[in-house]
Short mmCIF file of C-alpha atoms in Angstrom, two decimals:
data_model
loop_
_atom_site.label_atom_id
_atom_site.label_comp_id
_atom_site.label_asym_id
_atom_site.label_seq_id
_atom_site.Cartn_x
_atom_site.Cartn_y
_atom_site.Cartn_z
CA MET A 1 113.11 115.00 -10.05
CA GLU A 2 116.31 115.17 -12.06
CA ARG A 3 115.77 116.71 -15.52
CA TRP A 4 117.82 115.75 -18.53
CA PRO A 5 119.79 118.57 -20.14
CA TRP A 6 118.12 120.07 -23.21
CA PRO A 7 120.13 119.55 -26.46
CA SER A 8 122.92 122.02 -27.05
CA GLY A 9 123.00 124.59 -29.85
CA GLY A 10 125.02 122.25 -32.10
CA ALA A 11 122.54 119.46 -31.58
CA TRP A 12 119.70 121.79 -32.48
CA LEU A 13 121.48 122.76 -35.70
CA LEU A 14 121.63 119.09 -36.61
CA VAL A 15 117.94 118.66 -35.80
CA ALA A 16 117.10 121.78 -37.84
CA ALA A 17 119.12 120.50 -40.81
CA ARG A 18 117.31 117.18 -40.73
CA ALA A 19 113.96 118.95 -40.45
CA LEU A 20 114.82 121.14 -43.45
CA LEU A 21 115.73 118.06 -45.47
CA GLN A 22 112.42 116.50 -44.50
CA LEU A 23 110.58 119.66 -45.55
CA LEU A 24 112.27 119.58 -48.95
CA ARG A 25 111.41 115.93 -49.42
CA ALA A 26 107.82 116.63 -48.45
CA ASP A 27 107.43 119.14 -51.33
CA LEU A 28 105.53 121.67 -49.28
CA ARG A 29 104.00 124.89 -50.57
CA LEU A 30 105.30 127.98 -48.79
CA GLY A 31 102.22 129.82 -47.65
CA ARG A 32 100.07 130.72 -44.69
CA PRO A 33 99.22 127.11 -43.72
CA LEU A 34 102.91 126.14 -43.57
CA LEU A 35 103.90 129.31 -41.69
CA ALA A 36 101.08 128.77 -39.22
CA ALA A 37 102.16 125.17 -38.66
CA LEU A 38 105.76 126.24 -38.06
CA ALA A 39 104.59 128.88 -35.56
CA LEU A 40 102.53 126.31 -33.70
CA LEU A 41 105.44 123.88 -33.63
CA ALA A 42 107.68 126.63 -32.23
CA ALA A 43 105.13 127.34 -29.50
CA LEU A 44 104.86 123.63 -28.78
CA ASP A 45 108.64 123.42 -28.54
CA TRP A 46 108.65 126.25 -26.00
CA LEU A 47 106.02 124.50 -23.88
CA CYS A 48 107.75 121.13 -24.08
CA GLN A 49 111.03 122.60 -22.84
CA ARG A 50 109.28 123.81 -19.71
CA LEU A 51 106.78 121.06 -19.00
CA LEU A 52 108.22 117.74 -20.19
CA PRO A 53 111.44 115.76 -19.81
CA PRO A 54 113.48 115.69 -23.03
CA PRO A 55 112.52 112.15 -24.20
CA ALA A 56 108.81 112.86 -23.88
CA ALA A 57 109.22 116.32 -25.42
CA LEU A 58 111.08 114.93 -28.43
CA ALA A 59 108.37 112.31 -28.92
CA VAL A 60 105.63 114.94 -28.81
CA LEU A 61 107.48 117.25 -31.21
CA ALA A 62 108.24 114.38 -33.60
CA ALA A 63 104.59 113.31 -33.64
CA ALA A 64 103.38 116.90 -34.13
CA GLY A 65 105.88 117.48 -36.93
CA TRP A 66 104.91 114.26 -38.69
CA ILE A 67 101.21 115.17 -38.50
CA ALA A 68 101.92 118.67 -39.83
CA LEU A 69 104.00 117.36 -42.72
CA SER A 70 101.48 114.67 -43.64
CA ARG A 71 98.67 117.25 -43.71
CA LEU A 72 100.56 119.97 -45.59
CA ALA A 73 102.70 117.99 -48.02
CA ARG A 74 101.57 117.79 -51.61
CA PRO A 75 100.25 114.28 -52.21
CA LEU A 76 102.07 112.09 -54.68
CA ARG A 77 100.31 112.32 -58.04
CA LEU A 78 99.93 109.62 -60.65
CA PRO A 79 100.80 110.56 -64.24
CA VAL A 80 97.90 111.46 -66.51
CA ALA A 81 99.29 109.40 -69.41
CA THR A 82 96.33 108.14 -71.45
CA ARG A 83 93.77 107.98 -68.66
CA ALA A 84 90.09 108.36 -69.54
CA VAL A 85 87.41 109.82 -67.26
CA LEU A 86 83.63 110.01 -67.55
CA ILE A 87 82.06 113.12 -65.97
CA THR A 88 78.31 113.61 -65.60
CA GLY A 89 76.51 116.95 -65.52
CA CYS A 90 78.92 118.96 -67.68
CA ASP A 91 76.38 121.50 -68.94
CA SER A 92 77.51 123.94 -66.26
CA GLY A 93 79.19 124.43 -62.90
CA PHE A 94 81.63 121.95 -61.42
CA GLY A 95 81.19 119.42 -64.22
CA LYS A 96 81.97 121.86 -67.02
CA GLU A 97 85.00 123.37 -65.25
CA THR A 98 86.35 119.92 -64.32
CA ALA A 99 85.99 118.72 -67.90
CA LYS A 100 87.94 121.76 -69.14
CA LYS A 101 90.75 121.28 -66.62
CA LEU A 102 91.13 117.53 -67.12
CA ASP A 103 91.14 117.99 -70.89
CA ALA A 104 93.90 120.60 -70.57
CA MET A 105 95.89 118.14 -68.41
CA GLY A 106 95.77 115.50 -71.15
CA PHE A 107 92.91 113.27 -70.00
CA THR A 108 90.52 111.68 -72.44
CA VAL A 109 87.29 113.22 -71.16
CA LEU A 110 83.84 111.77 -71.80
CA ALA A 111 81.43 114.53 -70.75
CA THR A 112 77.70 113.97 -70.43
CA VAL A 113 75.25 116.85 -70.88
CA LEU A 114 71.48 117.16 -70.84
CA GLU A 115 71.46 118.91 -74.21
CA LEU A 116 74.15 118.70 -76.88
CA ASN A 117 73.34 122.25 -77.97
CA SER A 118 73.27 123.81 -74.50
CA PRO A 119 75.57 126.81 -73.90
CA GLY A 120 77.85 124.67 -71.72
CA ALA A 121 78.14 121.94 -74.35
CA LEU A 122 78.93 124.49 -77.05
CA GLU A 123 81.58 126.06 -74.81
CA LEU A 124 83.25 122.69 -74.23
CA ARG A 125 83.28 122.02 -77.97
CA ALA A 126 84.87 125.39 -78.64
CA CYS A 127 87.59 125.43 -75.98
CA CYS A 128 88.59 121.79 -75.50
CA SER A 129 90.72 119.42 -77.54
CA PRO A 130 89.36 116.74 -79.90
CA ARG A 131 89.98 114.20 -77.12
CA LEU A 132 86.88 115.46 -75.28
CA ARG A 133 83.72 113.65 -76.33
CA LEU A 134 80.23 114.92 -75.53
CA LEU A 135 77.31 112.59 -74.87
CA GLN A 136 73.68 113.45 -74.18
CA MET A 137 72.39 111.69 -71.05
CA ASP A 138 69.46 112.11 -68.70
CA LEU A 139 70.02 110.13 -65.50
CA THR A 140 66.27 109.61 -65.08
CA LYS A 141 66.11 107.62 -68.34
CA PRO A 142 67.47 104.03 -68.28
CA ALA A 143 67.84 104.08 -72.06
CA ASP A 144 70.19 107.07 -71.84
CA ILE A 145 72.26 105.35 -69.16
CA SER A 146 72.53 102.17 -71.25
CA ARG A 147 73.63 104.23 -74.22
CA ALA A 148 76.23 106.00 -72.06
CA LEU A 149 77.61 102.64 -70.91
CA GLU A 150 78.01 101.45 -74.50
CA PHE A 151 79.51 104.78 -75.53
CA THR A 152 82.06 104.58 -72.72
CA LYS A 153 83.06 101.02 -73.55
CA ALA A 154 83.48 101.92 -77.23
CA HIS A 155 85.66 104.97 -76.52
CA THR A 156 87.92 103.38 -73.89
CA THR A 157 88.90 100.14 -75.60
CA SER A 158 92.53 101.25 -75.98
CA THR A 159 92.93 103.31 -72.80
CA GLY A 160 90.53 101.73 -70.34
CA LEU A 161 88.34 103.82 -68.03
CA TRP A 162 90.29 105.28 -65.13
CA GLY A 163 87.66 107.36 -63.38
CA LEU A 164 83.97 108.15 -62.99
CA VAL A 165 82.94 111.56 -61.64
CA ASN A 166 79.32 111.53 -60.44
CA ASN A 167 78.71 115.26 -60.59
CA ALA A 168 75.18 115.65 -61.97
CA GLY A 169 72.83 116.92 -59.28
CA PHE A 170 69.29 118.25 -59.03
CA ASN A 171 67.11 120.22 -56.64
CA GLU A 172 63.79 121.85 -57.43
CA VAL A 173 62.27 122.99 -54.14
CA VAL A 174 63.32 124.95 -51.06
CA ALA A 175 60.62 124.48 -48.44
CA ASP A 176 59.66 122.60 -45.29
CA VAL A 177 59.07 118.87 -45.72
CA GLU A 178 55.33 119.31 -45.18
CA LEU A 179 55.20 121.91 -47.96
CA SER A 180 57.31 119.86 -50.39
CA PRO A 181 55.42 117.50 -52.72
CA VAL A 182 56.49 113.87 -52.41
CA ALA A 183 57.26 113.99 -56.13
CA THR A 184 60.16 116.36 -55.43
CA PHE A 185 61.74 113.73 -53.17
CA ARG A 186 61.34 111.12 -55.90
CA ASN A 187 62.79 113.45 -58.55
CA CYS A 188 65.86 114.21 -56.42
CA MET A 189 66.39 110.53 -55.67
CA GLU A 190 66.07 109.61 -59.35
CA VAL A 191 68.88 111.94 -60.39
CA ASN A 192 71.07 112.18 -57.31
CA PHE A 193 70.86 108.53 -56.24
CA PHE A 194 69.22 105.96 -58.50
CA GLY A 195 70.59 107.32 -61.78
CA ALA A 196 74.10 107.64 -60.36
CA LEU A 197 73.81 104.16 -58.82
CA GLU A 198 72.81 102.57 -62.13
CA LEU A 199 75.59 104.31 -64.02
CA THR A 200 78.21 103.44 -61.40
CA LYS A 201 77.21 99.77 -61.30
CA GLY A 202 77.32 99.58 -65.09
CA LEU A 203 80.87 100.97 -65.20
CA LEU A 204 82.30 98.80 -62.41
CA PRO A 205 83.68 96.12 -64.77
CA LEU A 206 85.78 98.78 -66.53
CA LEU A 207 86.87 100.36 -63.24
CA ARG A 208 87.78 96.99 -61.72
CA HIS A 209 89.97 96.27 -64.72
CA SER A 210 91.83 99.59 -64.38
CA LYS A 211 91.78 99.68 -60.54
CA GLY A 212 90.48 103.19 -61.02
CA ARG A 213 88.58 105.87 -59.13
CA ILE A 214 85.00 106.80 -58.30
CA VAL A 215 84.51 110.45 -57.33
CA THR A 216 81.08 111.72 -56.27
CA VAL A 217 80.10 115.32 -55.63
CA GLY A 218 77.88 115.37 -52.55
CA SER A 219 76.74 118.17 -50.25
CA PRO A 220 76.93 119.12 -46.57
CA ALA A 221 73.11 119.02 -46.75
CA GLY A 222 73.51 115.25 -46.84
CA ASP A 223 75.41 115.29 -43.53
CA MET A 224 73.28 117.67 -41.49
CA PRO A 225 69.65 118.86 -41.50
CA TYR A 226 69.74 122.10 -43.45
CA PRO A 227 66.38 123.88 -43.19
CA CYS A 228 64.17 123.52 -46.27
CA LEU A 229 66.55 121.24 -48.19
CA ALA A 230 65.16 117.87 -47.09
CA ALA A 231 64.51 116.49 -50.59
CA TYR A 232 67.97 117.40 -51.82
CA GLY A 233 69.71 116.49 -48.56
CA THR A 234 68.19 113.03 -48.17
CA SER A 235 69.22 112.07 -51.71
CA LYS A 236 72.77 113.28 -51.02
CA ALA A 237 72.85 111.42 -47.70
CA ALA A 238 71.83 108.21 -49.47
CA MET A 239 74.54 108.73 -52.09
CA ALA A 240 77.23 109.38 -49.48
CA LEU A 241 76.34 106.19 -47.62
CA LEU A 242 76.35 104.25 -50.89
CA MET A 243 79.84 105.57 -51.68
CA ASP A 244 81.07 104.55 -48.22
CA THR A 245 79.72 101.06 -48.90
CA PHE A 246 81.41 100.99 -52.30
CA SER A 247 84.65 102.15 -50.66
CA CYS A 248 84.68 99.06 -48.43
CA GLU A 249 83.44 96.55 -50.98
CA LEU A 250 85.67 97.68 -53.86
CA LEU A 251 88.87 97.97 -51.82
CA PRO A 252 90.00 94.42 -52.70
CA TRP A 253 89.66 95.34 -56.38
CA GLY A 254 91.94 98.34 -55.99
CA ILE A 255 89.21 100.92 -56.68
CA LYS A 256 89.40 104.05 -54.53
CA VAL A 257 86.24 106.01 -53.76
CA SER A 258 86.03 109.68 -52.74
CA VAL A 259 83.17 112.05 -51.92
CA ILE A 260 83.47 115.82 -52.41
CA GLN A 261 81.38 117.87 -49.95
CA PRO A 262 81.59 121.46 -51.26
CA GLY A 263 80.36 124.62 -49.63
CA CYS A 264 78.22 127.14 -51.47
CA PHE A 265 79.74 128.13 -54.83
CA LYS A 266 78.32 130.40 -57.50
CA THR A 267 77.46 127.91 -60.23
CA GLU A 268 75.06 128.74 -63.04
CA SER A 269 72.09 127.24 -61.21
CA VAL A 270 72.88 129.29 -58.10
CA ARG A 271 73.01 132.49 -60.16
CA ASN A 272 69.72 131.73 -61.92
CA VAL A 273 67.41 133.73 -59.64
CA SER A 274 64.52 133.64 -62.12
CA GLN A 275 64.55 129.84 -62.03
CA TRP A 276 64.19 129.80 -58.23
CA GLU A 277 61.41 132.40 -58.50
CA GLN A 278 59.52 130.20 -60.96
CA ARG A 279 59.88 127.20 -58.67
CA LYS A 280 58.56 129.19 -55.71
CA GLN A 281 55.53 130.30 -57.73
CA LEU A 282 54.92 126.70 -58.83
CA LEU A 283 55.09 125.56 -55.20
CA LEU A 284 52.56 128.21 -54.14
CA ALA A 285 50.23 127.40 -57.03
CA ASN A 286 50.13 123.69 -56.17
CA LEU A 287 50.02 123.94 -52.39
CA PRO A 288 46.83 122.53 -50.82
CA PRO A 289 44.62 125.36 -49.50
CA GLU A 290 44.75 124.10 -45.90
CA LEU A 291 48.57 124.13 -45.91
CA LEU A 292 48.67 127.59 -47.48
CA GLN A 293 46.28 128.79 -44.82
CA ALA A 294 48.29 127.20 -41.98
CA TYR A 295 51.70 128.46 -43.08
CA GLY A 296 50.82 131.59 -45.02
CA GLU A 297 52.20 132.87 -48.31
CA ASP A 298 54.44 135.32 -46.42
CA TYR A 299 56.09 132.35 -44.68
CA ILE A 300 57.17 130.91 -48.03
CA GLU A 301 58.21 134.34 -49.29
CA HIS A 302 60.37 134.73 -46.17
CA LEU A 303 62.09 131.38 -46.78
CA HIS A 304 62.64 132.23 -50.41
CA GLY A 305 64.17 135.62 -49.60
CA GLN A 306 66.60 134.16 -47.07
CA PHE A 307 67.56 131.38 -49.46
CA LEU A 308 68.35 133.87 -52.24
CA HIS A 309 70.34 135.96 -49.78
CA SER A 310 72.49 132.95 -48.88
CA LEU A 311 73.08 132.17 -52.56
CA GLY A 312 74.15 135.76 -53.13
CA LEU A 313 77.08 135.17 -50.79
CA ALA A 314 78.26 132.06 -52.67
CA LEU A 315 81.92 131.86 -53.64
CA PRO A 316 82.53 132.73 -57.32
CA ASP A 317 85.76 130.75 -57.74
CA LEU A 318 84.98 127.07 -58.48
CA SER A 319 88.62 125.99 -58.54
CA PRO A 320 88.70 124.53 -54.99
CA VAL A 321 86.08 121.97 -56.00
CA VAL A 322 87.75 121.26 -59.35
CA ASP A 323 91.10 120.81 -57.58
CA ALA A 324 89.54 118.41 -55.09
CA ILE A 325 88.07 116.29 -57.90
CA THR A 326 91.42 116.28 -59.69
CA ASP A 327 93.23 115.22 -56.52
CA ALA A 328 90.74 112.41 -55.93
CA LEU A 329 91.44 111.15 -59.45
CA LEU A 330 95.23 111.38 -59.41
CA ALA A 331 96.49 111.27 -55.82
CA ALA A 332 98.30 108.06 -54.99
CA GLN A 333 96.33 107.96 -51.74
CA PRO A 334 93.17 110.07 -52.23
CA ARG A 335 91.04 111.11 -49.28
CA ARG A 336 87.67 109.53 -48.68
CA ARG A 337 86.20 113.01 -48.06
CA TYR A 338 87.09 116.44 -49.42
CA TYR A 339 85.61 119.65 -48.01
CA PRO A 340 86.35 122.54 -50.40
CA GLY A 341 84.84 125.86 -49.41
CA ARG A 342 84.99 128.52 -46.74
CA GLY A 343 83.59 127.88 -43.27
CA LEU A 344 83.07 124.13 -43.64
CA GLY A 345 85.52 123.23 -40.87
CA LEU A 346 83.61 125.34 -38.34
CA MET A 347 80.29 124.02 -39.61
CA TYR A 348 81.28 120.36 -39.20
CA PHE A 349 82.87 121.02 -35.81
CA ILE A 350 79.61 122.54 -34.57
CA HIS A 351 77.58 119.69 -36.07
CA TYR A 352 79.63 116.89 -34.52
CA TYR A 353 80.66 118.32 -31.17
CA LEU A 354 78.08 120.85 -29.94
CA PRO A 355 74.64 120.15 -28.42
CA GLU A 356 71.69 119.61 -30.72
CA GLY A 357 70.05 122.92 -29.85
CA LEU A 358 73.15 124.90 -30.79
CA ARG A 359 73.54 122.93 -34.02
CA ARG A 360 69.96 123.76 -35.01
CA ARG A 361 70.37 127.43 -34.23
CA PHE A 362 73.62 127.60 -36.18
CA LEU A 363 72.05 126.13 -39.33
CA GLN A 364 69.03 128.39 -39.06
CA ASN A 365 70.98 131.58 -38.41
CA PHE A 366 73.55 130.89 -41.10
CA PHE A 367 71.23 129.54 -43.81
CA ILE A 368 67.48 129.96 -43.40
CA ASN A 369 65.92 131.22 -40.18
CA PRO A 370 62.23 130.37 -40.51
CA CYS A 371 59.54 132.64 -39.17
CA LEU A 372 56.46 131.39 -37.37
CA PRO A 373 53.78 129.90 -39.61
CA ARG A 374 50.63 131.95 -39.79
CA ALA A 375 48.60 129.54 -37.63
CA LEU A 376 51.10 129.86 -34.75
CA ARG A 377 51.19 133.67 -34.62
CA PRO A 378 49.23 135.25 -31.77
CA SER A 379 47.54 138.04 -33.72
CA HIS A 380 50.20 139.73 -35.85
CA PRO A 381 50.13 139.20 -39.63
CA GLY A 382 53.82 139.86 -40.25
CA PRO A 383 56.39 137.05 -40.13
CA LYS A 384 58.30 136.57 -36.88
CA PRO A 385 61.34 134.40 -36.20
CA ALA A 386 60.63 131.06 -34.57
CA GLN A 387 60.53 131.42 -30.78
CA ASP A 388 63.35 128.98 -30.01
CA THR A 389 65.62 130.54 -32.63
CA PRO A 390 66.52 134.20 -32.07
CA GLN A 391 67.25 135.80 -35.42
CA ASP A 392 70.72 137.15 -36.10
CA PRO A 393 70.41 140.75 -37.37
CA ASN A 394 73.56 140.27 -39.46
CA PRO A 395 73.44 136.71 -40.76
CA ASN A 396 76.43 135.32 -42.61
CA PRO A 397 75.10 132.30 -44.46
CA ASN A 398 78.27 131.62 -46.40
CA PRO A 399 78.67 127.97 -45.31
CA SER A 400 75.38 127.05 -47.00
CA PRO A 401 75.49 123.98 -49.22
CA VAL A 402 75.29 123.98 -52.99
CA ALA A 403 71.64 123.73 -53.91
CA ALA A 404 72.26 122.23 -57.35
CA ARG A 405 75.12 122.08 -59.80
#
């Protein structure tokens, strides 16, 4: 088959000049992602020269270059101007850091906290501008939500409400479903789903008027069955599905909806080991005797130890999550999903593309690898790993989800 001649050196200079112009227009950050993309494009160019005719090769290179640019280019940002944003759960963690950043950028920030005199609330008062307003709100109390709606309307009459950040989250138990009281499922749903739903619905008239944004902080535990996080994960799964529904239904109104699915970050609740110890003791104290006999106290101690070990490897820098929330609020075309955190790409690839058995083993080895309950052990009192899940002697549970914010 006759092959077309590959472009000459002069033609390649012209192509390179046009590519450089496109790079400048794309406003790319020079860093490892860009250098890696350029290296891959160079390798693809080498393969295309040897395997494809020039028209097909140029089409492949053009498509690959466009994909690389669209993924690496800084998204167009809207001006902050006089935009107002309501953020829930600002006592600590992602909510507090997001409130501080948005206030520094010039936003009018309405920050809800559980206690107006909590350390996080006092910190926000001390370091933020007078534009930031604090409001006490408990998402399990309809009266507090109604008061927050009136407060928001009163403080956004001149600016309108541009964005809602559903950040407040709650988890109180780390245990198998059978060991978890039904009340813990209700409590998680009240905060993580029903409270956020009521607040979001109440603010929709303001958001429809501004064609604004809804940003919700979720969790990978809502996408995949993390061991011992069923109560937390099911509430996050319900919230993610609700946000997907909102995304479709509110599109004609111009409202854009995003969900942030962060990895494990070292928020205040993650660092509070004594709090998790108290919750474990409360679980043991209220466990029915027959369940305690079947599973064994050492089984729960084993789960608790592995959970604390995974939290100890959490990332201390919260800025990836804060940056994702900021981008969802200001990007001209925000993503529907953001995945800040290390190891999430591998975790989601395994979850969506590998067999179910491998997915289960991955989650157990990298988060909590349960031992056999006492009733299933032949005759040995000590905990043993479950038979279908060989234990990794050097677990690296870094991709674990955020247990609470």
